[in-house]
Structures are given as C-alpha cells and as structure tokens.
Coordinates of C-alpha atoms and ligand atoms in Angstrom, one line a residue:
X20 CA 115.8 37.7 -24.3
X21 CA 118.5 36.9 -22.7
X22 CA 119.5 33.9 -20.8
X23 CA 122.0 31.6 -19.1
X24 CA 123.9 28.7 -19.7
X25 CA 121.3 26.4 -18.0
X26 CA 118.1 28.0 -19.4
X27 CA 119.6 27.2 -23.2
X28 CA 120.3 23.4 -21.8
X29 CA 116.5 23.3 -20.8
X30 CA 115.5 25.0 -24.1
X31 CA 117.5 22.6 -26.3
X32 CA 116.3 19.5 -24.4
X33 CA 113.0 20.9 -24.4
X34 CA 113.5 21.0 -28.6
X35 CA 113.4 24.7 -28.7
X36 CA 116.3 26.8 -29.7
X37 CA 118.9 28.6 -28.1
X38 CA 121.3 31.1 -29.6
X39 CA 124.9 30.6 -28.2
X40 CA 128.6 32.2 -29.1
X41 CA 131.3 30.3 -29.9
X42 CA 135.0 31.3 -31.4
X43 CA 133.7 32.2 -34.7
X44 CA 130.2 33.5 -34.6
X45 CA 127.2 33.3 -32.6
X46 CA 125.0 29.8 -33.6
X47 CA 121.2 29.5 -33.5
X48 CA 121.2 26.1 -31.7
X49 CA 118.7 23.1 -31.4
X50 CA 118.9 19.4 -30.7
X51 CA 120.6 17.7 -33.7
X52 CA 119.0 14.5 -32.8
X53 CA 115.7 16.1 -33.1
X54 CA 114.1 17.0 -36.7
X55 CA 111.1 18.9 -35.1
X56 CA 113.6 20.7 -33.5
X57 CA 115.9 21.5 -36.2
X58 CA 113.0 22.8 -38.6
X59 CA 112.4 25.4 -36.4
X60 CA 116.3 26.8 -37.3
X61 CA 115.3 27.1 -41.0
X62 CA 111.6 28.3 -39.8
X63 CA 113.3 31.2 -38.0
X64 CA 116.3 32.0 -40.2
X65 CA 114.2 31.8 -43.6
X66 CA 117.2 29.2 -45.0
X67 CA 116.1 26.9 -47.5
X68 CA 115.9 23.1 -46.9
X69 CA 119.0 22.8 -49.3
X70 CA 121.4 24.5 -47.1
X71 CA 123.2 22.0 -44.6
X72 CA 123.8 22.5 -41.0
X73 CA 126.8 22.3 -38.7
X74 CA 126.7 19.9 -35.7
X75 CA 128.3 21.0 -33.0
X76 CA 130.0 18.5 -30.2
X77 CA 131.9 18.4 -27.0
X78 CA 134.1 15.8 -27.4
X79 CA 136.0 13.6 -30.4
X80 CA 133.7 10.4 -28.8
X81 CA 130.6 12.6 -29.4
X82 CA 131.6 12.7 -33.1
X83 CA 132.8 9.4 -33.6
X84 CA 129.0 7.7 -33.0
X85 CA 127.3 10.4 -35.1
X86 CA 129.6 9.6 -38.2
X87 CA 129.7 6.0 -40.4
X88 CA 133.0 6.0 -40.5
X89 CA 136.0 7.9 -38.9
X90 CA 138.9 7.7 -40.8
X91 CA 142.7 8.5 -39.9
X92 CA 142.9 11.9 -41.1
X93 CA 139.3 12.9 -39.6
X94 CA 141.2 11.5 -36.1
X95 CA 144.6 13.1 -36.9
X96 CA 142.4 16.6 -37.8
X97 CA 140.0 16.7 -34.7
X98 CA 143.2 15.9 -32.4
X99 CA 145.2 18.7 -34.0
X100 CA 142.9 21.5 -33.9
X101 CA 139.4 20.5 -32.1
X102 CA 137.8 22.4 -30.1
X103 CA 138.5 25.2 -32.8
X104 CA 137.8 26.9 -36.2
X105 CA 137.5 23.4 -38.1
X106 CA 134.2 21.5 -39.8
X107 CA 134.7 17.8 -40.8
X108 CA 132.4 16.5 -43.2
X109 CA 132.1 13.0 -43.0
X110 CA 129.5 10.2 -43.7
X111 CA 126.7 10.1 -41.5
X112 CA 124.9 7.2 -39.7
X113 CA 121.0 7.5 -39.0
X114 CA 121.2 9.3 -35.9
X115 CA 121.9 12.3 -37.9
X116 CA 118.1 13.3 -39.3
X117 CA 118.0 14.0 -42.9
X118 CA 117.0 17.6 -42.1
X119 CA 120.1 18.1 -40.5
X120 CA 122.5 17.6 -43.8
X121 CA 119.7 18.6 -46.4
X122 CA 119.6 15.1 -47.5
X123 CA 123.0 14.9 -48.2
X124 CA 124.6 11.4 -46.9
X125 CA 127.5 13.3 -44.9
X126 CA 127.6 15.8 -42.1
X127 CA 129.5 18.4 -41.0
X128 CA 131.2 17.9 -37.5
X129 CA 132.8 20.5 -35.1
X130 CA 133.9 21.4 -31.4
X131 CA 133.8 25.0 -31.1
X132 CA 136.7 26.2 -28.9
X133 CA 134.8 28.3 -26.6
X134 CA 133.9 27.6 -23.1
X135 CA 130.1 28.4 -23.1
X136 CA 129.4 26.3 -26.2
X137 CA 131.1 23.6 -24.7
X138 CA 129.2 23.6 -21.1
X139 CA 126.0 23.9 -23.4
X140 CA 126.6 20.7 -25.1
X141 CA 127.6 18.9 -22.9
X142 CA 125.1 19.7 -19.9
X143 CA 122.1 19.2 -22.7
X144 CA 124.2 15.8 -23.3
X145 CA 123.4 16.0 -27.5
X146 CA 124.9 17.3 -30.3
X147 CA 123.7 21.2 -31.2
X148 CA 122.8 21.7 -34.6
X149 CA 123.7 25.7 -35.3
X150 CA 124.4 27.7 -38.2
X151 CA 124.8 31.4 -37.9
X152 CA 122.2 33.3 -35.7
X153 CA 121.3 35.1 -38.4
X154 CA 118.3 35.6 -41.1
X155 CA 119.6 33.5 -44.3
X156 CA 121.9 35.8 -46.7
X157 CA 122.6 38.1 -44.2
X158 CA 125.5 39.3 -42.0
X159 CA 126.6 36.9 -39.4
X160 CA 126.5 37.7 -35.9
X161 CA 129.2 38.1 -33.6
X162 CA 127.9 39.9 -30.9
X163 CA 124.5 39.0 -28.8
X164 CA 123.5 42.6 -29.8
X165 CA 123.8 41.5 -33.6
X166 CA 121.3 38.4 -32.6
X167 CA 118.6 40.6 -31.2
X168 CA 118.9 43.1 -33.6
X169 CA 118.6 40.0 -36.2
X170 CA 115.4 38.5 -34.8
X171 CA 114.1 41.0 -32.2
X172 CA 113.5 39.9 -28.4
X173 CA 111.8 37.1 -29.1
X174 CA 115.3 34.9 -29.7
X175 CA 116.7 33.5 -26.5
X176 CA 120.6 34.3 -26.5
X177 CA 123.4 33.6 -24.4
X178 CA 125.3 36.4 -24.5
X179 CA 129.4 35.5 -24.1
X180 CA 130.7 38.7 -25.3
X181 CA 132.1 39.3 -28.9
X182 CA 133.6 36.3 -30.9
X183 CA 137.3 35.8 -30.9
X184 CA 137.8 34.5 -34.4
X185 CA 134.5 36.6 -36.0
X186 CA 134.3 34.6 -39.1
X187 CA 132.8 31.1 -39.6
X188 CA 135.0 27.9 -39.7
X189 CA 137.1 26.3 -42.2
X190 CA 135.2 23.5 -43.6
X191 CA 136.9 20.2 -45.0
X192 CA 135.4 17.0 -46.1
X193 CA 137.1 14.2 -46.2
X194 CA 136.1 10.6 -48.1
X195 CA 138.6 8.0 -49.6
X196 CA 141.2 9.4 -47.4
X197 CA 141.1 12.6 -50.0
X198 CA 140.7 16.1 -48.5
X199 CA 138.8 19.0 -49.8
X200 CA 137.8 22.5 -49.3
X201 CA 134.1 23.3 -49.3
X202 CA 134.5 26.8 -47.4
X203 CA 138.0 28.6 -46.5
X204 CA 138.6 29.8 -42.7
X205 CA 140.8 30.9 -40.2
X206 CA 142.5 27.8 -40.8
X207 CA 144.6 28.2 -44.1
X208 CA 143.8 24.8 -46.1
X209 CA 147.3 23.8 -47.3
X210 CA 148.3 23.7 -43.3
X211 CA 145.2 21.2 -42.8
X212 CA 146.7 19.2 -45.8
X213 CA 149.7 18.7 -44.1
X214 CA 148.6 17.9 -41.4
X215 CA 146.4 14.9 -42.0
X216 CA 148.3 13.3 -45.1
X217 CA 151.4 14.5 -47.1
X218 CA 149.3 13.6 -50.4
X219 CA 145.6 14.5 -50.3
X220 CA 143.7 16.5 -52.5
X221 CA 144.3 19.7 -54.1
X222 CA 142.4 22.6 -53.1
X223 CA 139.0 23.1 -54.2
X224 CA 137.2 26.6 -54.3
X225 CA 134.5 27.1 -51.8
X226 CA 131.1 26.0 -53.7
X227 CA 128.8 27.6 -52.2
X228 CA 127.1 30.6 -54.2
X229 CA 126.1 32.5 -50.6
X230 CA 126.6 36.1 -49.6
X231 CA 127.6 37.1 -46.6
X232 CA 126.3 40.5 -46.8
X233 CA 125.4 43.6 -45.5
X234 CA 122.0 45.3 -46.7
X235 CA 124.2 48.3 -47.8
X236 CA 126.2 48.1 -51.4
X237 CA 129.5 46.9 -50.5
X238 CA 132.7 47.3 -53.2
X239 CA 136.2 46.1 -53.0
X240 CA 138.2 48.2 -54.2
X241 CA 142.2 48.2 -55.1
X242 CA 142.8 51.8 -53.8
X243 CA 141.1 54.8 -52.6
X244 CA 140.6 56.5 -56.2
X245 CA 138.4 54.0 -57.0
X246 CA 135.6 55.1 -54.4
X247 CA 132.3 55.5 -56.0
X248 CA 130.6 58.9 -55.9
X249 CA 128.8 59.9 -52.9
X250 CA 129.1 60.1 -49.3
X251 CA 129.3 56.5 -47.9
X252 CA 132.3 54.4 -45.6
X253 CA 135.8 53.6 -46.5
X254 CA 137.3 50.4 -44.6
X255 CA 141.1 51.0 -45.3
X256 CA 143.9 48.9 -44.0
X257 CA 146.9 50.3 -45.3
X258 CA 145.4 53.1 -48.1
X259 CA 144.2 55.8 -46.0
X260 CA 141.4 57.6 -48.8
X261 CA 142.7 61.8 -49.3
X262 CA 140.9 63.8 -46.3
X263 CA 139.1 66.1 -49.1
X264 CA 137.8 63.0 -51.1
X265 CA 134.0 62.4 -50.6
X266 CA 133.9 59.9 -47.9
X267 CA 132.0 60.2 -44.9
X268 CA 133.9 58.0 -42.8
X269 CA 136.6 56.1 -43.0
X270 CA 137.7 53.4 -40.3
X271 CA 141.0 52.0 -40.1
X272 CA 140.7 48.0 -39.8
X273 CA 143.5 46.4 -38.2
X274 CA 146.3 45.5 -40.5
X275 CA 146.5 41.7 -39.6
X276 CA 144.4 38.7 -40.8
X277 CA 143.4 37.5 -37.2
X278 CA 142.9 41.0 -35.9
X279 CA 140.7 42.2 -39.0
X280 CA 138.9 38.9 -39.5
X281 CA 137.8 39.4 -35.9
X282 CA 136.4 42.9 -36.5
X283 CA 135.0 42.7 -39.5
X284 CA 131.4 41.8 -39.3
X285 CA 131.1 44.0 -35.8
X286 CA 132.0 47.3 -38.4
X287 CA 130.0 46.1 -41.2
X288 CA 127.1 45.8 -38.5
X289 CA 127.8 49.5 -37.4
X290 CA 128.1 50.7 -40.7
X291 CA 124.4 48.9 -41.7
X292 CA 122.7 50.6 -39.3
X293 CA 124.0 54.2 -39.9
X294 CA 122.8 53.9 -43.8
X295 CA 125.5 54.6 -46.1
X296 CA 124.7 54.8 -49.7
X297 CA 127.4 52.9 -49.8
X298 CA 130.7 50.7 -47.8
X299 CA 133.9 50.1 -49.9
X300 CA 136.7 47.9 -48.6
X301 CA 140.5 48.3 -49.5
X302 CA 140.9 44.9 -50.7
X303 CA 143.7 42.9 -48.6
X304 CA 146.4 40.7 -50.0
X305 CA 145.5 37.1 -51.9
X306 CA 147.4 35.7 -49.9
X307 CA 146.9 32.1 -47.7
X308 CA 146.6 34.2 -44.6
X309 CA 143.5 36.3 -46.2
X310 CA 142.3 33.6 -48.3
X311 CA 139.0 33.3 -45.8
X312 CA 138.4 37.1 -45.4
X313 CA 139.3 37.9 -49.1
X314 CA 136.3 35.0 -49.4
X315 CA 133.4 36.6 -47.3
X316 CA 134.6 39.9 -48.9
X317 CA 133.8 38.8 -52.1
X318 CA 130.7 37.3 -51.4
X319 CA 129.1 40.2 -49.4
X320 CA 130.5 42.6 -52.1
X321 CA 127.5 43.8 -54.6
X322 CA 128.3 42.2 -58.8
Ligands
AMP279 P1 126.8 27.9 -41.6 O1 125.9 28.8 -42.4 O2 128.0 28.6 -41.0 O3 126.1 27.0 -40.7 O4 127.5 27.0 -42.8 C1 127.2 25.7 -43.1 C2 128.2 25.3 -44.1 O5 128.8 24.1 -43.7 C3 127.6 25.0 -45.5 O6 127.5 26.2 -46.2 C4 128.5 24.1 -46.1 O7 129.6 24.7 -46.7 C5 129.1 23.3 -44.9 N1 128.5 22.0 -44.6 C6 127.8 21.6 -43.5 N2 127.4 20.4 -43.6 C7 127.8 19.9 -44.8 C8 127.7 18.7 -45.5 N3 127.1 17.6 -45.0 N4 128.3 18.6 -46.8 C9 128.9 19.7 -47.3 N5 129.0 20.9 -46.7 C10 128.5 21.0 -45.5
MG280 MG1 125.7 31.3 -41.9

C-alpha cells in the first residue's frame, strides 16, 4: 500500500519496514540500528544472510559515529559527491549489528541524493538499512509500480515517481588509505580515484557473482544478425534490427549512458511482463562511461 513520508518514519521507528525511492532505485528500508528489524529485509526479499546491506544516512556526521575510523579520502569522497550515487565501505563500530554487514567487520555507507529519502532519515532520526526493493536475484525496482508488483499490496511504499539515476551506486571501499571497486556505478571509478588520492589502488572487478535479471532470457548481442530465432524484443541503441527480421518489438533506448542507464530496468520490467521468449540487448561501448551498465548487462544476461 501506499504511504507518506511520515507513515514510513512511524514504520521504521516502529521496526517495520518501509520501501522508499531514492536517485538510483527504490530501497526496502528498516532501522539499521535494529537487528529484529533488519531480518525482516532478508525475510521479505528471500536474500541470504551472506549478502551485505547498504546503510543509508542524512548527513556526513551521521556516518562518521557509525564507522571506526573515517579516513581522509572517505571525508574528501562523501564531501565531493554525497548525497549521490556513491557507497563507502568502511570499518564499522558496534552500533552497526552484525546482520547488517553479513558479519563482515566493515559497512557500506551512503546519502542518497534524493529529497524523500533524505526527509525519511532524518525525521526517523537513524540510519535506514535498504537494499533494492526487490525479491533477491531479481530486477531492481525503479518505479513504486515495480515494488508492488514485486511483493504485492502487502509492502508499504512511498511512491516519489521514477528514479533519476535507475541503477544502483558505485561502491568503493576504502582501508589503508587504498581504494577499491567492489561494484561499478554511475560514478566511473578512475574519477573517484582522483579524487580522493592521486595514488590509490588499481581498479578491481566487481566481485560479486549476482544477477540482476529479468525472468525472461536476456542476450547481448554485437549486432542485430545475431538475434536468436523466434519472436522476442530487441533493445537497440544505434543498430536498428531489418523490419522483416523476426523480432516482435524493438525499442530504441536512448543513445547516452545517463539517459539509458535511467531507462533500463523500467523497459526490462515492461518487457517481463509481456512474455517474450526472449530480450536481446545491442551491447553498448566498453567504455568508462558504460562500464556500470555494460556490468548489470552482463549479469542479467543468460550463460
Ligand atoms: P544492494 O543489493 O544494492 O543493497 O547492494 C549491496 C552491495 O553493496 C553488495 O552487493 C556489496 O557489493 C556492497 N556492500 C555493502 N556493504 C558492504 C560491505 N560491508 N563490504 C563489501 N561490500 C558491501
Ligand atoms: Mg539489489
């Protein structure tokens, strides 16, 4: 169902959860202080206990008293591009429960750059625990719709209208004043390099094995001859497939990174729920500017 602002600030103090959008994608929200709280996100998404969360604050001081230590480049990072697209892994104290970061001894850290996340947070006056509001494996949600249609009317959702970024953050973790990439985003990594220290650490590939994906076959594909046989959808950006070829539709997906990335998972929901056999993707340029939706691609598409 859907509610406002100040209903999801009584549901996350209450230790319930609240499904909220922010820049990238909509968040399935509870109390981060709160370990009852937060096992009812991996209850309701069906994510296993290994799978760390994102803790979402309103402010740089909010982060600071969650984290052991807060080193130069986390501050030089979080003053650059906080709120936005950016996760900072960093050491955690014990106000952070265990739950939270799977165990691990760091958590990831974020202020999402949009206003209704940020009233949320701050009016419930604790961090917000939130990964995707979406059932684990699955496509992430950008729209309120996509949330319902994820878990049915039982979810309570804020609904802020579609996502401006559409795909999830750039995470970084930082330790020993080194810098790595655990997940590409919006925010190309060798610009976040620069930024904090001239000499940091080169980048890493993202390391987690997780799709992203649609329930429908999804295959990249280099140019339109390559389609597979059968009717199914054809995302092209540049390669418009030949009007007699056997495609049953093709959408034309914006022809730059910002615009397509926020598009994407709103036309791979669409497509879902008309039932292609199959989707296939013109694949965009490897280049830094795609390297996050290249990633997600990649991920969703079937081996
Ligand atoms: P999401 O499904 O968008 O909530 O993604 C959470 C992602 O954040 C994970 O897949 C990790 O890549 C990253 N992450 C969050 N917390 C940590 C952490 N403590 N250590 C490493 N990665 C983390
Ligand atoms: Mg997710």
């Amino acid at each position: 169902m859907e509610i406002s602002i100040q209903e999801a600030v009584d549901l996350i103090r209450a230790g319930r959860l609240a499904a909220f959008p922010t820049e990238t994608v909509y968040g399935l929200g509870a109390n981060a202080l709160d370990a009852a709280a937060v096992a009812k996100i991996y209850a309701m998404k069906g994510r296993p206990a290994t799978s760390p969360l994102i803790v979402h604050v309103s402010s740089i001081d909010m982060a600071r008293v969650l984290v052991a230590e807060w080193p130069p480049e986390a501050d030089q990072l979080a003053r650059r591009y906080w709120p936005g697209p950016l996760t900072l892994v960093l050491p955690k104290t014990a106000a952070i429960p265990d739950i939270v970061t799977a165990g691990l001894p760091t958590v990831g850290l974020r202020m999402p750059d949009h206003a209704v996340a940020l009233e949320l947070i701050r009016e419930a006056g604790v961090p917000i625990a939130a990964p995707s509001a979406n059932r684990f494996m699955q496509l992430s949600p950008t729209t309120a719709r996509h949330v319902f249609d994820a878990f049915g009317d039982k979810v309570h959702v804020i609904d802020g209208g579609p996502c401006r970024v559409g795909i999830e953050s750039t995470v970084v973790s930082i330790a020993g004043g080194k810098l790595t990439l655990l997940r590409p985003g919006m925010i190309p990594f060798p610009q976040l390099e620069l930024a904090a220290a001239p000499e940091s650490a080169h980048p890493a590939p993202g390391m987690h094995e997780r799709h992203y994906s649609p329930r429908t076959p999804l295959f990249l594909v280099a140019d339109p001859e390559e389609l597979p046989a059968g009717y199914g959808a054809y995302l092209w950006r540049e390669k418009r497939a030949p009007v007699a070829g056997n495609i049953g539709r093709q959408i034309k997906m914006p022809t730059r990174a910002a615009a397509y990335a926020a598009r994407l998972y709103d036309v791979l929901h669409i497509l879902d729920h008309e039932d292609w056999p199959w989707i296939a993707v013109e694949a965009p340029p490897d280049t830094p500017e795609w390297t996050a939706i290249l990633d997600r691609l990649r991920r969703a598409a079937t081996r």
